[in-house]
Amino acid sequence: MRTNLLKLFVFFFIFLASFQSLLAFNDKPRDRFVVVLDAGHGGKDPGNMGNGFKEKEIALSIILKIGKALERKGGIEVIYTRDSDVFIPLDQRAKIANEANADLFVSVHCNSHNSQAYGTETFVLGLHKTQENFEVAKKENSVIFLEEDYEVTYDGFNPNSPESYIGMALMQEEYLNQSILLADFVQKNFTNDLKRKNRGVKQAGFVVLKMAVMPSVLIETGFLTNDHEGPYLNSTSGQNKMAAAVVEAIDKYANSINLSSLEDIGQVSASSADIQSQVYKDITFKIQLAAGSKRLETKSYNFKGLQNVERSREDGLYKYYYGATSDYAKITKLHSEAKQTGYPSSYIVAFKDGSKITVNEALKTE
Ligand SMILES: [Zn+2]
């Protein structure tokens, strides 16, 4: 009898605890969008010193400009992993983001090479496809050697050993689709607005991205070792421009995600319900279900029963789209179905004349 009572108590407490964690999970109000801004390196770790410039200083300067602009915009809460010249271990950076329950993690760096290579690239977590991408990750991860006990902290991870990277790719698969959404916006702004050379959206195993449990990107803003790009990134005007491009990308990303949660609470579909359809004649809306380096057959058994999935190869990644229509009401309906089917991180994308534009831009057309 007493053991039964004890069991009942234990059961009750487990129930209470899980109920509370459920509440805590839903605690975050929808209007709060938190971005963690991470300036690479700092303190005893200068990063690369191409052409005599300091990566740690340039990264910090760009990050602070991004943060100030986002705060001015309002609606987005900004948290910095560092806002001064201090050394922060990689795991601490991710921890700051995880504890803040952030919606997005954005790390800013500068590249280096022993050639006159130049251009920008934005990384999401994954297995590198080329030695070149692996070299970037190796270089950025090697800062853990400056930490005491790095073997313990990173569970035997060795930045220089290719074996250490196997399996890492799967860790962020859940956030990959959304990480790519932001990475695309960033690269597009750099290329279209600033005419920087586009080296693309890439995948590689960055420790800091692996440990952050949210959509995350690492931006290589350019090569300090390049005789033109180095001085550009070190200049106030160059930094202002790079920061503005990233701010606009984060803003577009937040809008896309918010649009998606508005659908969830019926604010978007409610208005479309009585109109039946909302056709934007020059636009094709699709749902991006998933993205990754793996080429999947577009059979329904690979996509939880969804039919007519199409595959497209962009920037070396495969993207999988579902539903193609000019009707925004129809695509939001398909989107809620896709989310219920098991694609909670899917989102709506819009195409005009074959090129991708933001959904907000699409909704402003006729
Ligand atoms: Zn770096």
GROMACS .gro file of C-alpha atoms and ligand atoms in nm:
model
  367
    1MET     CA    1   0.000   0.000   0.000
    2ARG     CA    2   0.276   0.242   0.095
    3THR     CA    3   0.475   0.161  -0.217
    4ASN     CA    4   0.166   0.222  -0.427
    5LEU     CA    5   0.123   0.560  -0.266
    6LEU     CA    6   0.491   0.634  -0.328
    7LYS     CA    7   0.451   0.532  -0.691
    8LEU     CA    8   0.156   0.762  -0.721
    9PHE     CA    9   0.356   1.050  -0.577
   10VAL     CA   10   0.648   0.985  -0.810
   11PHE     CA   11   0.412   0.962  -1.104
   12PHE     CA   12   0.244   1.285  -1.001
   13PHE     CA   13   0.574   1.470  -0.976
   14ILE     CA   14   0.692   1.343  -1.313
   15PHE     CA   15   0.362   1.456  -1.459
   16LEU     CA   16   0.396   1.797  -1.296
   17ALA     CA   17   0.756   1.835  -1.412
   18SER     CA   18   0.679   1.746  -1.771
   19PHE     CA   19   0.375   1.971  -1.769
   20GLN     CA   20   0.591   2.257  -1.649
   21SER     CA   21   0.857   2.197  -1.910
   22LEU     CA   22   0.581   2.197  -2.168
   23LEU     CA   23   0.470   2.534  -2.038
   24ALA     CA   24   0.827   2.663  -2.040
   25PHE     CA   25   0.859   2.552  -2.400
   26ASN     CA   26   0.558   2.757  -2.498
   27ASP     CA   27   0.663   3.042  -2.278
   28LYS     CA   28   0.824   3.239  -2.556
   29PRO     CA   29   0.585   3.496  -2.693
   30ARG     CA   30   0.562   3.499  -3.071
   31ASP     CA   31   0.655   3.862  -3.109
   32ARG     CA   32   0.997   3.807  -2.954
   33PHE     CA   33   1.259   3.723  -3.212
   34VAL     CA   34   1.604   3.674  -3.063
   35VAL     CA   35   1.924   3.691  -3.265
   36VAL     CA   36   2.259   3.598  -3.117
   37LEU     CA   37   2.540   3.786  -3.289
   38ASP     CA   38   2.879   3.623  -3.270
   39ALA     CA   39   3.196   3.811  -3.360
   40GLY     CA   40   3.461   3.551  -3.438
   41HIS     CA   41   3.780   3.525  -3.228
   42GLY     CA   42   3.883   3.790  -2.971
   43GLY     CA   43   4.132   3.846  -2.690
   44LYS     CA   44   4.434   3.618  -2.718
   45ASP     CA   45   4.292   3.479  -3.044
   46PRO     CA   46   4.338   3.744  -3.316
   47GLY     CA   47   4.197   3.525  -3.597
   48ASN     CA   48   4.372   3.571  -3.928
   49MET     CA   49   4.602   3.868  -3.980
   50GLY     CA   50   4.600   3.893  -4.360
   51ASN     CA   51   4.771   4.206  -4.492
   52GLY     CA   52   4.831   4.307  -4.130
   53PHE     CA   53   4.458   4.352  -4.060
   54LYS     CA   54   4.304   4.183  -3.757
   55GLU     CA   55   4.009   3.951  -3.814
   56LYS     CA   56   3.898   3.980  -3.450
   57GLU     CA   57   3.865   4.360  -3.479
   58ILE     CA   58   3.689   4.362  -3.815
   59ALA     CA   59   3.447   4.086  -3.714
   60LEU     CA   60   3.360   4.272  -3.392
   61SER     CA   61   3.313   4.601  -3.570
   62ILE     CA   62   3.075   4.448  -3.828
   63ILE     CA   63   2.883   4.260  -3.558
   64LEU     CA   64   2.834   4.574  -3.347
   65LYS     CA   65   2.706   4.762  -3.653
   66ILE     CA   66   2.462   4.479  -3.727
   67GLY     CA   67   2.343   4.477  -3.367
   68LYS     CA   68   2.287   4.853  -3.349
   69ALA     CA   69   2.094   4.856  -3.675
   70LEU     CA   70   1.874   4.565  -3.565
   71GLU     CA   71   1.801   4.734  -3.235
   72ARG     CA   72   1.708   5.055  -3.416
   73LYS     CA   73   1.464   4.860  -3.633
   74GLY     CA   74   1.290   4.717  -3.328
   75GLY     CA   75   1.107   4.386  -3.298
   76ILE     CA   76   1.433   4.191  -3.285
   77GLU     CA   77   1.619   4.128  -2.962
   78VAL     CA   78   1.996   4.126  -2.994
   79ILE     CA   79   2.239   3.930  -2.779
   80TYR     CA   80   2.615   3.942  -2.834
   81THR     CA   81   2.854   3.658  -2.753
   82ARG     CA   82   3.113   3.933  -2.712
   83ASP     CA   83   3.096   4.310  -2.748
   84SER     CA   84   3.459   4.377  -2.665
   85ASP     CA   85   3.802   4.231  -2.727
   86VAL     CA   86   3.778   3.919  -2.511
   87PHE     CA   87   3.844   3.550  -2.565
   88ILE     CA   88   3.527   3.338  -2.558
   89PRO     CA   89   3.558   2.961  -2.612
   90LEU     CA   90   3.345   2.819  -2.895
   91ASP     CA   91   3.127   2.611  -2.662
   92GLN     CA   92   3.049   2.922  -2.456
   93ARG     CA   93   2.933   3.106  -2.765
   94ALA     CA   94   2.686   2.831  -2.847
   95LYS     CA   95   2.582   2.810  -2.483
   96ILE     CA   96   2.493   3.179  -2.475
   97ALA     CA   97   2.265   3.125  -2.774
   98ASN     CA   98   2.110   2.807  -2.636
   99GLU     CA   99   2.039   2.959  -2.295
  100ALA     CA  100   1.878   3.261  -2.457
  101ASN     CA  101   1.652   3.023  -2.650
  102ALA     CA  102   1.751   3.225  -2.955
  103ASP     CA  103   1.578   3.205  -3.290
  104LEU     CA  104   1.893   3.261  -3.487
  105PHE     CA  105   2.271   3.244  -3.449
  106VAL     CA  106   2.489   3.453  -3.679
  107SER     CA  107   2.867   3.429  -3.667
  108VAL     CA  108   3.085   3.674  -3.860
  109HIS     CA  109   3.442   3.603  -3.974
  110CYS     CA  110   3.699   3.702  -4.234
  111ASN     CA  111   3.876   3.456  -4.459
  112SER     CA  112   4.242   3.417  -4.551
  113HIS     CA  113   4.433   3.231  -4.819
  114ASN     CA  114   4.786   3.211  -4.952
  115SER     CA  115   4.657   3.324  -5.292
  116GLN     CA  116   4.470   3.639  -5.396
  117ALA     CA  117   4.138   3.454  -5.355
  118TYR     CA  118   3.845   3.684  -5.280
  119GLY     CA  119   3.469   3.685  -5.231
  120THR     CA  120   3.210   3.607  -4.968
  121GLU     CA  121   3.068   3.273  -4.860
  122THR     CA  122   2.812   3.174  -4.599
  123PHE     CA  123   2.835   2.839  -4.427
  124VAL     CA  124   2.570   2.618  -4.277
  125LEU     CA  125   2.660   2.306  -4.085
  126GLY     CA  126   2.721   1.994  -4.286
  127LEU     CA  127   2.982   1.768  -4.429
  128HIS     CA  128   3.228   1.955  -4.650
  129LYS     CA  129   3.217   1.862  -5.017
  130THR     CA  130   3.556   2.005  -5.109
  131GLN     CA  131   3.896   2.023  -4.946
  132GLU     CA  132   3.869   2.400  -4.972
  133ASN     CA  133   3.558   2.409  -4.749
  134PHE     CA  134   3.722   2.169  -4.507
  135GLU     CA  135   4.024   2.401  -4.479
  136VAL     CA  136   3.797   2.692  -4.376
  137ALA     CA  137   3.630   2.486  -4.104
  138LYS     CA  138   3.965   2.352  -3.983
  139LYS     CA  139   4.105   2.702  -3.953
  140GLU     CA  140   3.802   2.840  -3.766
  141ASN     CA  141   3.781   2.534  -3.538
  142SER     CA  142   4.150   2.540  -3.453
  143VAL     CA  143   4.086   2.816  -3.197
  144ILE     CA  144   3.986   2.543  -2.953
  145PHE     CA  145   4.359   2.463  -2.922
  146LEU     CA  146   4.386   2.790  -2.728
  147GLU     CA  147   4.146   2.655  -2.466
  148GLU     CA  148   4.259   2.453  -2.171
  149ASP     CA  149   4.092   2.112  -2.148
  150TYR     CA  150   3.969   2.134  -2.504
  151GLU     CA  151   3.987   1.755  -2.533
  152VAL     CA  152   3.736   1.721  -2.251
  153THR     CA  153   3.514   2.011  -2.354
  154TYR     CA  154   3.481   1.890  -2.712
  155ASP     CA  155   3.472   1.521  -2.639
  156GLY     CA  156   3.796   1.432  -2.811
  157PHE     CA  157   3.714   1.637  -3.120
  158ASN     CA  158   4.026   1.708  -3.325
  159PRO     CA  159   3.986   1.994  -3.576
  160ASN     CA  160   4.256   1.848  -3.801
  161SER     CA  161   4.122   1.495  -3.823
  162PRO     CA  162   3.868   1.431  -4.101
  163GLU     CA  163   3.720   1.146  -3.893
  164SER     CA  164   3.615   1.394  -3.627
  165TYR     CA  165   3.376   1.553  -3.873
  166ILE     CA  166   3.183   1.244  -3.968
  167GLY     CA  167   2.845   1.243  -3.800
  168MET     CA  168   2.866   1.613  -3.722
  169ALA     CA  169   2.654   1.690  -4.026
  170LEU     CA  170   2.348   1.518  -3.886
  171MET     CA  171   2.343   1.726  -3.570
  172GLN     CA  172   2.188   2.030  -3.729
  173GLU     CA  173   1.980   1.862  -3.998
  174GLU     CA  174   1.670   1.979  -3.814
  175TYR     CA  175   1.768   2.343  -3.860
  176LEU     CA  176   1.938   2.311  -4.197
  177ASN     CA  177   1.640   2.417  -4.405
  178GLN     CA  178   1.599   2.744  -4.216
  179SER     CA  179   1.974   2.805  -4.189
  180ILE     CA  180   1.991   2.788  -4.567
  181LEU     CA  181   1.706   3.039  -4.595
  182LEU     CA  182   1.914   3.299  -4.411
  183ALA     CA  183   2.239   3.201  -4.585
  184ASP     CA  184   2.069   3.252  -4.923
  185PHE     CA  185   1.947   3.598  -4.824
  186VAL     CA  186   2.293   3.696  -4.700
  187GLN     CA  187   2.474   3.583  -5.014
  188LYS     CA  188   2.214   3.742  -5.240
  189ASN     CA  189   2.250   4.079  -5.067
  190PHE     CA  190   2.629   4.067  -5.082
  191THR     CA  191   2.614   3.983  -5.452
  192ASN     CA  192   2.326   4.198  -5.575
  193ASP     CA  193   2.357   4.504  -5.351
  194LEU     CA  194   2.731   4.516  -5.288
  195LYS     CA  195   2.861   4.341  -5.602
  196ARG     CA  196   3.088   4.121  -5.392
  197LYS     CA  197   3.203   3.799  -5.555
  198ASN     CA  198   2.964   3.520  -5.460
  199ARG     CA  199   3.147   3.205  -5.350
  200GLY     CA  200   2.814   3.058  -5.250
  201VAL     CA  201   2.625   2.898  -4.965
  202LYS     CA  202   2.841   2.613  -4.842
  203GLN     CA  203   2.849   2.337  -4.587
  204ALA     CA  204   3.128   2.243  -4.350
  205GLY     CA  205   3.168   2.122  -3.993
  206PHE     CA  206   3.201   2.426  -3.769
  207VAL     CA  207   3.210   2.344  -3.398
  208VAL     CA  208   3.026   2.661  -3.303
  209LEU     CA  209   2.740   2.582  -3.544
  210LYS     CA  210   2.722   2.224  -3.428
  211MET     CA  211   2.668   2.322  -3.068
  212ALA     CA  212   2.400   2.584  -3.129
  213VAL     CA  213   2.052   2.431  -3.132
  214MET     CA  214   1.880   2.674  -3.368
  215PRO     CA  215   1.915   2.788  -3.727
  216SER     CA  216   2.277   2.906  -3.754
  217VAL     CA  217   2.511   3.048  -4.014
  218LEU     CA  218   2.876   3.146  -4.028
  219ILE     CA  219   2.953   3.430  -4.267
  220GLU     CA  220   3.297   3.468  -4.423
  221THR     CA  221   3.279   3.833  -4.525
  222GLY     CA  222   3.585   3.820  -4.750
  223PHE     CA  223   3.959   3.764  -4.761
  224LEU     CA  224   4.185   3.992  -4.558
  225THR     CA  225   4.474   3.845  -4.757
  226ASN     CA  226   4.335   3.990  -5.081
  227ASP     CA  227   4.490   4.327  -5.164
  228HIS     CA  228   4.153   4.484  -5.250
  229GLU     CA  229   3.917   4.299  -5.018
  230GLY     CA  230   4.139   4.334  -4.710
  231PRO     CA  231   4.137   4.717  -4.711
  232TYR     CA  232   3.762   4.717  -4.801
  233LEU     CA  233   3.676   4.504  -4.497
  234ASN     CA  234   3.904   4.710  -4.277
  235SER     CA  235   3.737   5.037  -4.384
  236THR     CA  236   3.442   5.193  -4.204
  237SER     CA  237   3.244   5.224  -4.525
  238GLY     CA  238   3.310   4.861  -4.619
  239GLN     CA  239   3.203   4.745  -4.275
  240ASN     CA  240   2.890   4.963  -4.287
  241LYS     CA  241   2.789   4.811  -4.619
  242MET     CA  242   2.856   4.453  -4.513
  243ALA     CA  243   2.661   4.509  -4.190
  244ALA     CA  244   2.367   4.664  -4.373
  245ALA     CA  245   2.349   4.367  -4.611
  246VAL     CA  246   2.343   4.122  -4.319
  247VAL     CA  247   2.079   4.329  -4.135
  248GLU     CA  248   1.852   4.322  -4.437
  249ALA     CA  249   1.900   3.947  -4.469
  250ILE     CA  250   1.812   3.890  -4.102
  251ASP     CA  251   1.509   4.113  -4.143
  252LYS     CA  252   1.389   3.915  -4.447
  253TYR     CA  253   1.448   3.592  -4.259
  254ALA     CA  254   1.255   3.707  -3.952
  255ASN     CA  255   0.969   3.820  -4.177
  256SER     CA  256   0.955   3.484  -4.353
  257ILE     CA  257   0.950   3.298  -4.023
  258ASN     CA  258   0.694   3.531  -3.869
  259LEU     CA  259   0.471   3.496  -4.172
  260SER     CA  260   0.487   3.125  -4.114
  261SER     CA  261   0.380   3.157  -3.749
  262LEU     CA  262   0.102   3.398  -3.845
  263GLU     CA  263  -0.033   3.120  -4.065
  264ASP     CA  264  -0.017   2.890  -3.765
  265ILE     CA  265  -0.246   3.110  -3.561
  266GLY     CA  266  -0.473   3.164  -3.859
  267GLN     CA  267  -0.413   3.535  -3.910
  268VAL     CA  268  -0.312   3.497  -4.270
  269SER     CA  269  -0.545   3.219  -4.377
  270ALA     CA  270  -0.843   3.375  -4.197
  271SER     CA  271  -0.839   3.670  -4.432
  272SER     CA  272  -0.790   3.447  -4.734
  273ALA     CA  273  -1.068   3.209  -4.639
  274ASP     CA  274  -1.350   3.436  -4.751
  275ILE     CA  275  -1.168   3.548  -5.068
  276GLN     CA  276  -1.110   3.180  -5.160
  277SER     CA  277  -0.803   3.252  -5.368
  278GLN     CA  278  -0.533   3.517  -5.386
  279VAL     CA  279  -0.362   3.493  -5.719
  280TYR     CA  280  -0.039   3.678  -5.794
  281LYS     CA  281  -0.008   3.620  -6.166
  282ASP     CA  282   0.369   3.664  -6.211
  283ILE     CA  283   0.460   3.466  -5.902
  284THR     CA  284   0.504   3.098  -5.835
  285PHE     CA  285   0.485   3.003  -5.469
  286LYS     CA  286   0.634   2.676  -5.351
  287ILE     CA  287   0.707   2.516  -5.017
  288GLN     CA  288   1.068   2.439  -4.943
  289LEU     CA  289   1.041   2.112  -4.752
  290ALA     CA  290   1.406   2.034  -4.700
  291ALA     CA  291   1.757   2.096  -4.820
  292GLY     CA  292   2.079   1.905  -4.793
  293SER     CA  293   2.379   1.766  -4.967
  294LYS     CA  294   2.208   1.431  -5.024
  295ARG     CA  295   2.038   1.368  -5.358
  296LEU     CA  296   1.704   1.203  -5.288
  297GLU     CA  297   1.467   1.055  -5.542
  298THR     CA  298   1.154   1.268  -5.541
  299LYS     CA  299   0.931   0.971  -5.467
  300SER     CA  300   0.654   1.015  -5.216
  301TYR     CA  301   0.806   0.751  -4.982
  302ASN     CA  302   1.107   0.981  -4.937
  303PHE     CA  303   0.879   1.270  -4.843
  304LYS     CA  304   0.635   1.126  -4.593
  305GLY     CA  305   0.378   1.056  -4.862
  306LEU     CA  306   0.381   1.399  -5.026
  307GLN     CA  307   0.336   1.376  -5.405
  308ASN     CA  308   0.497   1.577  -5.685
  309VAL     CA  309   0.799   1.693  -5.491
  310GLU     CA  310   1.059   1.859  -5.712
  311ARG     CA  311   1.433   1.871  -5.664
  312SER     CA  312   1.655   2.159  -5.758
  313ARG     CA  313   2.029   2.196  -5.725
  314GLU     CA  314   2.135   2.538  -5.604
  315ASP     CA  315   2.479   2.635  -5.478
  316GLY     CA  316   2.582   2.272  -5.455
  317LEU     CA  317   2.287   2.184  -5.231
  318TYR     CA  318   1.972   1.997  -5.318
  319LYS     CA  319   1.648   2.172  -5.235
  320TYR     CA  320   1.316   1.995  -5.228
  321TYR     CA  321   1.002   2.187  -5.317
  322TYR     CA  322   0.640   2.094  -5.284
  323GLY     CA  323   0.334   2.251  -5.446
  324ALA     CA  324   0.363   2.513  -5.717
  325THR     CA  325   0.092   2.772  -5.749
  326SER     CA  326   0.033   3.142  -5.803
  327ASP     CA  327  -0.240   3.129  -5.541
  328TYR     CA  328  -0.115   3.244  -5.203
  329ALA     CA  329  -0.424   3.113  -5.023
  330LYS     CA  330  -0.363   2.770  -5.172
  331ILE     CA  331   0.005   2.764  -5.081
  332THR     CA  332  -0.063   2.858  -4.717
  333LYS     CA  333  -0.311   2.571  -4.703
  334LEU     CA  334  -0.056   2.331  -4.853
  335HIS     CA  335   0.200   2.466  -4.611
  336SER     CA  336  -0.007   2.385  -4.303
  337GLU     CA  337  -0.062   2.036  -4.445
  338ALA     CA  338   0.313   1.995  -4.500
  339LYS     CA  339   0.383   2.105  -4.145
  340GLN     CA  340   0.130   1.857  -4.010
  341THR     CA  341   0.278   1.583  -4.227
  342GLY     CA  342   0.613   1.625  -4.053
  343TYR     CA  343   0.785   1.925  -4.202
  344PRO     CA  344   0.759   2.181  -3.921
  345SER     CA  345   1.056   2.380  -4.049
  346SER     CA  346   0.931   2.403  -4.407
  347TYR     CA  347   0.857   2.747  -4.543
  348ILE     CA  348   0.702   2.921  -4.839
  349VAL     CA  349   0.930   3.055  -5.111
  350ALA     CA  350   0.839   3.272  -5.406
  351PHE     CA  351   0.975   3.285  -5.759
  352LYS     CA  352   0.939   3.559  -6.016
  353ASP     CA  353   1.071   3.494  -6.368
  354GLY     CA  354   1.255   3.194  -6.235
  355SER     CA  355   1.447   3.373  -5.962
  356LYS     CA  356   1.374   3.355  -5.595
  357ILE     CA  357   1.233   3.664  -5.424
  358THR     CA  358   1.104   3.705  -5.071
  359VAL     CA  359   0.742   3.624  -4.996
  360ASN     CA  360   0.691   3.983  -4.880
  361GLU     CA  361   0.816   4.112  -5.213
  362ALA     CA  362   0.589   3.867  -5.391
  363LEU     CA  363   0.285   3.982  -5.193
  364LYS     CA  364   0.353   4.342  -5.298
  365THR     CA  365   0.315   4.254  -5.668
  366GLU     CA  366  -0.020   4.256  -5.847
  367ZN      ZN  367   3.753   3.336  -3.818
   0.00000   0.00000   0.00000
